[in-house]
XYZ file of C-alpha atoms in Angstrom:
414
model
C 0.000 0.000 0.000
C 2.768 2.469 0.914
C 4.592 1.642 -2.327
C 1.421 2.152 -4.343
C 0.707 5.505 -2.703
C 4.298 6.625 -3.259
C 4.053 5.749 -6.938
C 0.710 7.550 -7.191
C 2.156 10.635 -5.516
C 5.115 10.569 -7.878
C 2.846 10.275 -10.918
C 0.706 13.176 -9.682
C 3.820 15.286 -9.251
C 4.919 14.476 -12.805
C 1.416 15.290 -14.065
C 1.378 18.701 -12.457
C 4.898 19.407 -13.643
C 3.798 18.500 -17.166
C 1.091 21.151 -17.012
C 3.803 23.786 -16.801
C 5.880 22.373 -19.611
C 8.241 20.397 -17.398
C 8.789 23.034 -14.729
C 9.671 22.008 -11.195
C 7.209 22.512 -8.348
C 9.283 25.517 -7.259
C 8.324 27.176 -10.550
C 4.694 26.071 -10.569
C 3.286 29.241 -9.019
C 4.817 31.191 -11.920
C 2.444 29.395 -14.304
C -0.626 31.254 -13.031
C -3.811 31.292 -15.086
C -7.356 32.518 -14.441
C -9.428 29.986 -16.355
C -12.951 30.901 -17.531
C -14.682 31.617 -14.216
C -13.581 35.194 -13.436
C -14.777 36.512 -16.791
C -17.980 34.482 -16.489
C -18.645 36.390 -13.265
C -17.685 39.767 -14.751
C -19.908 39.267 -17.776
C -22.836 38.470 -15.453
C -22.484 41.831 -13.667
C -24.936 44.626 -14.308
C -23.540 47.313 -16.607
C -21.540 49.778 -14.538
C -18.105 51.334 -14.277
C -16.662 48.410 -12.286
C -17.734 45.904 -14.923
C -16.077 47.938 -17.666
C -12.868 48.199 -15.657
C -12.769 44.449 -15.037
C -13.485 43.660 -18.690
C -10.575 45.853 -19.743
C -8.280 43.557 -17.747
C -9.190 40.367 -19.584
C -5.911 40.352 -21.527
C -3.751 40.986 -18.471
C -1.100 38.405 -17.609
C -2.004 36.450 -14.478
C 0.321 36.676 -11.502
C 0.347 35.584 -7.877
C -1.197 37.948 -5.327
C -1.078 37.859 -1.526
C -4.559 39.401 -1.584
C -5.756 36.008 -2.886
C -5.833 33.328 -0.178
C -6.540 29.692 -1.036
C -9.222 28.522 1.405
C -8.346 24.879 2.056
C -6.681 25.120 -1.346
C -9.234 25.409 -4.138
C -12.138 23.662 -2.429
C -14.857 24.644 -4.903
C -13.787 21.855 -7.254
C -10.888 19.994 -5.579
C -11.016 17.908 -2.388
C -10.062 20.290 0.385
C -6.693 20.098 2.107
C -5.201 17.775 -0.478
C -2.028 18.180 -2.456
C -4.110 18.563 -5.599
C -6.192 21.351 -4.043
C -3.115 23.268 -2.890
C -1.477 22.991 -6.312
C -4.679 24.172 -7.984
C -4.777 27.202 -5.666
C -1.177 28.033 -6.548
C -1.965 27.780 -10.255
C -4.823 30.243 -9.729
C -2.497 32.807 -8.194
C -3.145 32.371 -4.490
C -0.202 33.984 -2.716
C -1.168 32.413 0.603
C -2.500 28.892 1.151
C -4.291 27.561 4.220
C -3.710 24.332 6.123
C -6.274 23.795 8.881
C -4.297 21.952 11.540
C -5.584 19.146 13.733
C -3.982 15.975 15.137
C -4.195 12.202 14.865
C -4.384 9.522 17.548
C -0.594 9.608 17.832
C -0.544 13.448 17.951
C 0.778 13.984 14.431
C -0.350 17.291 12.944
C -2.377 16.966 9.746
C -4.414 19.236 7.463
C -8.171 18.865 8.017
C -10.878 21.486 8.496
C -12.160 19.656 11.560
C -10.718 16.927 13.716
C -13.910 14.948 13.107
C -14.760 15.426 9.426
C -13.180 12.328 7.882
C -16.607 10.856 7.081
C -17.328 13.960 4.998
C -13.963 14.647 3.359
C -12.277 11.249 2.882
C -13.093 7.736 1.729
C -12.926 6.265 5.248
C -16.488 4.882 5.080
C -15.501 2.859 2.016
C -12.655 1.302 4.028
C -14.352 -1.137 6.476
C -11.204 -1.789 8.501
C -10.792 1.927 9.196
C -14.487 2.803 9.360
C -14.721 0.360 12.256
C -12.472 2.726 14.249
C -14.764 5.763 13.830
C -16.003 7.405 17.023
C -19.576 6.827 15.853
C -20.114 4.221 13.109
C -22.604 4.923 10.327
C -26.260 4.693 11.355
C -29.034 5.116 8.759
C -31.467 8.014 8.675
C -34.484 5.811 9.413
C -33.016 4.900 12.793
C -32.230 8.490 13.794
C -35.287 10.584 13.138
C -34.577 11.042 9.445
C -30.891 12.041 9.687
C -28.031 9.620 9.151
C -25.397 9.752 11.870
C -21.664 9.071 11.672
C -18.520 10.595 13.174
C -15.000 9.771 12.069
C -12.076 11.710 13.521
C -8.404 12.132 12.752
C -7.874 11.276 16.416
C -9.472 7.855 15.763
C -6.544 6.949 13.498
C -2.774 6.777 13.637
C -0.836 8.912 11.190
C -0.123 5.879 8.997
C -3.836 5.044 8.873
C -4.751 8.656 8.118
C -2.251 8.820 5.249
C -3.739 5.702 3.677
C -7.031 7.554 3.052
C -7.991 9.492 -0.069
C -9.601 12.908 0.037
C -13.043 13.456 -1.475
C -15.290 16.460 -1.952
C -16.804 17.660 1.320
C -20.328 16.356 1.803
C -22.609 13.617 3.078
C -26.191 12.631 2.285
C -27.982 13.009 5.618
C -31.025 11.094 4.311
C -28.933 8.033 3.466
C -29.900 4.517 4.445
C -26.592 3.024 3.346
C -22.954 4.059 3.306
C -23.032 3.991 -0.504
C -25.813 6.586 -0.428
C -24.140 8.671 2.279
C -20.845 9.202 0.483
C -22.667 10.590 -2.578
C -23.244 13.887 -0.845
C -21.316 16.414 -2.921
C -23.427 19.605 -3.266
C -24.769 20.122 -6.781
C -22.848 23.378 -7.264
C -19.535 21.592 -6.733
C -18.130 18.677 -8.749
C -16.479 15.284 -8.308
C -14.593 15.686 -11.571
C -11.238 16.225 -9.804
C -11.913 14.075 -6.749
C -10.605 10.674 -7.804
C -7.189 10.862 -6.130
C -7.160 13.371 -3.281
C -3.780 13.073 -1.548
C -4.081 13.871 2.169
C -1.394 16.070 3.698
C 0.392 16.231 7.012
C 1.068 19.721 8.289
C 4.768 19.238 7.617
C 4.080 18.075 4.055
C 2.001 21.193 3.474
C 4.905 23.331 4.676
C 7.293 21.568 2.300
C 4.950 21.943 -0.668
C 3.957 25.574 -0.082
C 7.570 26.501 0.572
C 8.628 24.845 -2.704
C 5.937 26.883 -4.448
C 7.480 30.057 -3.006
C 4.174 31.058 -1.372
C 3.057 32.089 2.106
C 1.304 30.079 4.800
C -1.786 30.571 6.927
C -2.186 27.556 9.217
C -5.277 27.514 11.430
C -5.090 25.769 14.803
C -8.424 23.958 14.886
C -10.368 23.388 18.078
C -9.890 19.831 19.285
C -12.962 17.581 19.376
C -11.293 15.448 22.017
C -10.917 16.601 25.598
C -7.784 18.589 26.280
C -5.228 17.900 27.594
C -5.364 14.960 25.196
C -4.392 11.668 26.845
C -3.776 13.705 29.969
C -0.504 15.248 28.810
C -1.035 17.124 25.507
C -2.229 20.590 26.430
C -3.657 23.337 24.255
C -0.381 25.215 24.605
C 1.561 22.095 23.559
C -0.671 21.934 20.483
C -0.224 25.639 19.677
C 3.534 25.339 20.156
C 3.753 22.235 17.960
C 2.131 24.028 15.037
C 4.682 26.845 15.122
C 7.520 24.365 15.655
C 6.832 22.922 12.204
C 7.826 26.193 10.549
C 10.891 26.583 12.731
C 12.032 23.065 11.868
C 11.674 23.848 8.169
C 13.592 27.125 8.500
C 10.632 29.206 7.318
C 10.890 32.980 7.684
C 8.191 33.964 10.249
C 7.201 36.864 7.973
C 5.766 34.280 5.553
C 3.472 32.735 8.178
C 0.044 33.975 9.327
C -1.041 31.595 12.130
C -4.793 31.701 12.819
C -7.253 30.628 15.483
C -10.839 31.257 16.561
C -9.525 30.883 20.099
C -8.237 34.294 21.183
C -6.123 32.626 23.869
C -4.165 30.775 21.157
C -3.484 34.041 19.337
C -2.385 35.813 22.517
C -0.176 32.847 23.393
C 1.661 33.204 20.074
C 1.966 36.972 20.543
C 3.468 36.505 24.001
C 5.539 33.339 23.496
C 6.296 33.141 19.762
C 6.675 36.847 19.062
C 8.141 36.535 15.551
C 5.183 34.446 14.441
C 2.730 36.186 16.767
C 3.341 39.496 15.013
C 1.179 38.187 12.156
C -1.203 36.039 14.194
C -4.795 36.253 12.983
C -7.828 36.261 15.283
C -10.647 34.516 13.426
C -13.616 36.345 14.898
C -16.393 33.910 15.706
C -18.119 36.115 18.250
C -21.225 36.186 16.043
C -22.069 32.738 17.427
C -25.000 32.973 19.785
C -25.612 36.514 18.529
C -23.188 37.844 21.147
C -21.785 40.344 18.643
C -23.832 42.599 16.384
C -21.596 44.037 13.618
C -23.814 47.113 13.477
C -23.404 47.897 17.203
C -19.892 48.577 18.582
C -21.269 48.342 22.138
C -21.525 44.567 21.598
C -17.833 44.210 20.705
C -16.177 42.636 23.732
C -13.257 42.975 23.767
C -13.455 46.144 21.691
C -11.308 46.573 18.612
C -9.027 48.941 20.474
C -8.702 46.514 23.379
C -7.677 43.784 20.937
C -5.089 46.087 19.375
C -3.792 46.989 22.850
C -3.213 43.266 23.495
C -0.824 43.212 20.525
C -3.228 41.889 17.873
C -2.508 43.089 14.336
C -4.878 40.969 12.216
C -8.567 40.213 12.588
C -10.618 37.975 10.272
C -14.422 37.958 10.419
C -16.759 36.391 7.836
C -17.671 38.591 4.860
C -21.140 39.527 6.109
C -19.803 41.113 9.309
C -17.900 43.690 7.268
C -20.828 44.784 5.094
C -24.112 46.672 5.446
C -26.664 48.384 3.210
C -27.107 52.148 3.223
C -30.437 53.949 2.844
C -30.235 53.582 -0.940
C -29.563 49.844 -0.816
C -25.875 50.128 -1.731
C -23.288 47.864 -0.094
C -21.105 49.811 2.351
C -18.702 49.037 5.227
C -20.332 47.976 8.493
C -19.719 49.561 11.874
C -17.550 46.515 12.635
C -15.326 47.277 9.641
C -15.011 50.943 10.589
C -14.094 50.156 14.209
C -11.456 47.627 13.151
C -9.834 50.140 10.819
C -10.003 52.886 13.444
C -8.089 50.630 15.835
C -5.413 50.047 13.189
C -6.201 46.354 12.692
C -5.464 44.645 9.393
C -8.597 42.900 8.128
C -8.775 39.559 6.335
C -12.126 37.988 5.463
C -13.732 34.659 4.512
C -15.038 33.012 2.363
C -15.675 33.921 -1.268
C -16.992 31.311 -3.726
C -18.455 29.106 -0.987
C -22.160 29.822 -1.386
C -23.269 28.184 -4.611
C -25.473 30.370 -6.785
C -25.962 33.989 -5.686
C -29.201 34.474 -7.608
C -31.291 34.172 -4.438
C -29.370 36.411 -2.049
C -26.143 34.491 -1.551
C -26.895 32.685 1.702
C -24.998 32.890 4.986
C -21.871 34.700 3.788
C -23.987 37.593 2.459
C -26.677 37.704 5.164
C -26.313 41.448 5.921
C -26.568 42.442 2.245
C -28.970 39.817 0.897
C -31.260 42.393 -0.704
C -28.386 43.593 -2.923
C -27.327 40.122 -4.108
C -29.193 38.661 -7.099
C -26.671 37.520 -9.720
C -23.371 35.652 -9.931
C -21.483 38.828 -10.863
C -22.261 40.326 -7.467
C -19.221 38.396 -6.227
C -17.103 41.051 -7.941
C -19.184 43.900 -6.546
C -18.747 42.578 -3.011
C -15.036 42.045 -3.601
C -14.699 45.643 -4.764
C -16.371 47.022 -1.646
C -14.215 44.808 0.567
C -11.016 45.962 -1.135
C -11.704 49.664 -1.711
C -14.145 50.695 1.005
C -13.486 48.260 3.843
C -9.774 48.028 3.042
C -9.216 44.307 3.596
C -5.681 43.062 3.000
C -6.699 39.555 1.943
C -9.706 37.436 1.016
C -10.097 33.693 1.449
C -11.708 32.032 -1.552
C -12.691 28.502 -2.498
C -11.731 29.434 -6.075
C -8.718 31.760 -5.830
C -8.716 32.654 -9.544
C -11.672 34.976 -8.913
C -9.834 36.942 -6.238
C -6.568 36.863 -8.164
C -8.224 38.298 -11.278
C -9.663 41.191 -9.288
C -6.383 41.806 -7.424
C -4.338 41.815 -10.631
C -6.769 44.166 -12.344
C -6.690 46.601 -9.429
C -2.941 46.413 -8.911
C -3.121 44.696 -5.501
C -0.063 42.759 -4.451
């Protein structure tokens, strides 16, 4: 099995090299292209000055931009957090690529969006010997009130077992009666066309690959689904330290690394104990959960933006909708949240573009504060323009980085 996977990995590497005319991986990010999607979006925009500007850029050469961040790689069409997804993001001009970091049973750091998403993002359920180790084996919808249940975690497997899996497109059929039905859960606005051989990545492998591409890193320390300290001796601080240690071991310049966490304590720990890396630590703002923060009301911001800045924070990253509002004429404008963050001198990153399917019916969760202004696919570019010019974000996560890269190149954003 190990020999077969090594040969497969080698063949994939040769395939991707062949796409650039025989270039090495270190040169791959130089072979940036947009593909058809960005212009499809531009052409769907309503006639206005922005559309004309973007159309004028259609002959521009594509180049890498740090404004364009590969969210789990290029997860719109490639299995997330796989080698193939990261390479696709690089080829679309993402200057920064994300590895969500969690750990296995033997405390090896790996790239997964959640510690317990293997049933959604890998072929574990098609591997009976490994599926038997899942925290909660598959149970059909008819036995659970109409919703199939299953839970498979990285912490259920050793590193060797984890690496034997293949990545698949994120999704599961909650109405399934069988495993075969459950694994056919890819949303209709995504595709399985590139999902046949998703190569899972350890954190260290992601560092090696992204470094060889000459790009920057944004690892996110994911919340553990197991109780911490894990096995009684692996604390949250051990976990946070281990993630940074990977970059030190690889000799990575801290200026190329933007460590992230929804846990403010993790971010403050890096600021205080890993100052070179902490200088670019990103607080992923999840305070909207439970409606504890209203982006239109600064009195609900606790800590306030200034208090966060006073703690040494330089970067904050809320979801797109928290940065946007509608004015009295129905135009998209910066929210009070965005204005307060800028006033405090915080750099703003946001997430996630190209993760909502069709925008013809308001755009869903990521556009919830501006739903009334969203009614066509081209509104992606309108939102991106407001984020860049009016809000002043320094980077945007996207499931299809070519869209963000096209805009950044057209507007001269590095």
